[in-house]
Amino acid sequence: MSQIDIPSQFDVLVVGAGAAGLYTALCLPESLRVGLITKETVALSASDWAQGGIAAAVSPEDSPTLHIEDTILAGAGLCDRNAVEFLAQLAPNCIQSLVNLGVAFDRHGQALALTLEAAHSRNRVLHAADTTGREVTTTLTTQVLRRPNIQVIQQALALSLWIEPETDRCQGISLFYQGKITWVRASAVILATGGGGQVFAQTTNPAVSTGDGVAIAYRAGVILRDLEFVQFHPTALTKPGADRFLISEAVRGEGAHLVDNEGRRFAFDYHPAGELAPRDVVSRAIFSHLQRTAVDLATAHVWLDMRPIPADKIRHRFPNIIKVCQHWGVDVFHEPIPVAPAAHYWMGGIVADLMNRTNIKSLYAVGETASTGVHGANRLASNSLLECIVFGAQMSQIELENIGLPSEIPVLPSRKFSVDASEGNIQQAQLEALREKLPRLVWENAGICREQSKLETAIATVESWQQDFAALPLSQFLVALRPAEPANFDLPDVERQLRLWAETRNLLDVANLILKSAAFRTESRGGHYRLDYSQPDPNWQVHTLVQTHHWWKSSLLS
């Protein structure tokens, strides 16, 4: 891929190129010079993997009021009603905006086709076969690349926020790009980096989902919220050697059955809605059932049987699922799919208001990176893409107070880090070992079912690993860099080593945040389930908040 020079200054920097980042960039005023930063390419994000669709009350039989109530019910007492109303009421107009941009949703005749997903009371999920996320992000990418005011900077990794100490305002970021570290100024920075599924050994997220936005915000003193709430998707393909490919909620919405080895629809043992219960309920039902019936939990699975769905509908609605399952030797027309839960979506994140503002001036957060209050303790299916679009659209109203940034930027000499090949290889091996064992630890101790003793053991282990990480020569060099101080490297395979270092650092912070938040909340609610506190506690109908090393509760929610 051809590399380009990065200007030292933009009006706005958007970090992340999934649905949230792309749509945000498009909605920013075209008079602004926008830098869109992505650590991979604009074609690779978790949004691109989103299959089910995007929820909106566009049918005469539906209404935003019903969408609001379904969302609040799924959120288990922690949704912000104002935010949910904002989301649902703006949804139809946002769908029209996507159609106007060229997103080709499926149709029945002239009408948009709508399907049912778990915990929705109406058919309200728009889709493009079973690759809705890809259709949306591909269309948005095409539009972004046509905009002369947007400069896309690919294979660039945001390392830290650049905070002005006198005003506590975000004035840019440090960036690893083309083998060196540079500092880029902006009047506003928008974090849209997605989730952190890679902190779990079993996840439906792509390899890029390492919690970067939440981690760099945490280190800069940004307030975070509800980090214990992770959604585990109930039905990820479970085959030796296969990625945990997500089998969409829409499959069950269209009539597929979740069955055990005896062919019994066991989910009804756990909830009257069976396989159409909320995701957290279905995931726990599978986990609990496997605990009672499986020999080896690591490879155990149940079955998703698509055969109750008419074959023509399967071909029309789920061509990508057919293709992926065939690749792994499963013929969905004649046999069920082996599935088990996997980490899918992070409800918590950076506290942001309806205009995406954080507690740090000139810093914004959009999409899964943010915690706007729309999801509460458990996200309703197909509200994630919707959140990206509805909240991304609000950035059209951005007010930049510092559009004329001070032109005087201190020019500091570049520092150089170098090690010999042997030392570089040792350091890389240490990083790779950390990167391999951390997700296993978090999955085993903060996965679907949690308890205090295991959480405390895992916290101690992660803190020990953080000390080991901090002792690495590369860590000591990078952490000591002053704001605006550039750096270059004499390292073997520098691009790989720096990315491995940065992502491992972020994952260690994310793991620590999830584990401590899960230990702090002594109840079960939504996506957070504790074996030792198995019921919701009315006194815990609060948000958990964290800033730097301080955890506290919000006031009780009504």
Short mmCIF file of N, CA and C in Angstrom, two decimals, residues 95 107-108 114 118 128 164 181 200 228 274 397 479 499 538:
data_model
loop_
_atom_site.label_atom_id
_atom_site.label_comp_id
_atom_site.label_asym_id
_atom_site.label_seq_id
_atom_site.Cartn_x
_atom_site.Cartn_y
_atom_site.Cartn_z
N ILE A 95 -31.97 6.06 8.48
CA ILE A 95 -32.09 5.01 7.46
C ILE A 95 -32.25 5.65 6.09
N ARG A 107 -35.38 -5.52 -0.16
CA ARG A 107 -36.75 -5.00 -0.28
C ARG A 107 -37.72 -6.12 -0.59
N HIS A 108 -38.99 -5.88 -0.21
CA HIS A 108 -40.11 -6.67 -0.69
C HIS A 108 -40.89 -5.74 -1.61
N LEU A 114 -38.13 -6.15 6.29
CA LEU A 114 -37.87 -6.09 7.73
C LEU A 114 -37.95 -7.48 8.32
N ALA A 118 -34.20 -11.19 18.21
CA ALA A 118 -34.51 -11.46 19.61
C ALA A 118 -34.79 -10.18 20.39
N ALA A 128 -29.18 -6.27 4.45
CA ALA A 128 -28.71 -6.50 3.08
C ALA A 128 -28.18 -7.92 3.08
N GLU A 164 -3.49 19.29 26.37
CA GLU A 164 -2.84 20.55 26.72
C GLU A 164 -2.93 20.74 28.23
N ILE A 181 7.20 7.71 15.26
CA ILE A 181 6.13 8.34 16.03
C ILE A 181 6.10 9.82 15.72
N PHE A 200 -10.76 -11.26 24.94
CA PHE A 200 -11.31 -12.58 25.25
C PHE A 200 -10.81 -13.62 24.25
N GLU A 228 -17.91 -3.47 32.86
CA GLU A 228 -18.16 -4.89 33.14
C GLU A 228 -19.18 -5.51 32.19
N GLY A 274 -37.50 -18.85 24.81
CA GLY A 274 -36.60 -19.82 24.19
C GLY A 274 -35.43 -19.16 23.51
N GLN A 397 -22.96 19.11 13.75
CA GLN A 397 -23.18 20.32 14.55
C GLN A 397 -21.97 20.68 15.42
N VAL A 479 7.07 5.39 26.96
CA VAL A 479 6.33 6.08 28.02
C VAL A 479 7.05 7.38 28.42
N ARG A 499 3.24 -2.26 16.68
CA ARG A 499 1.81 -2.55 16.78
C ARG A 499 1.54 -3.58 17.87
N PRO A 538 -31.50 -4.10 43.66
CA PRO A 538 -32.02 -2.75 43.41
C PRO A 538 -31.03 -1.65 43.78
#
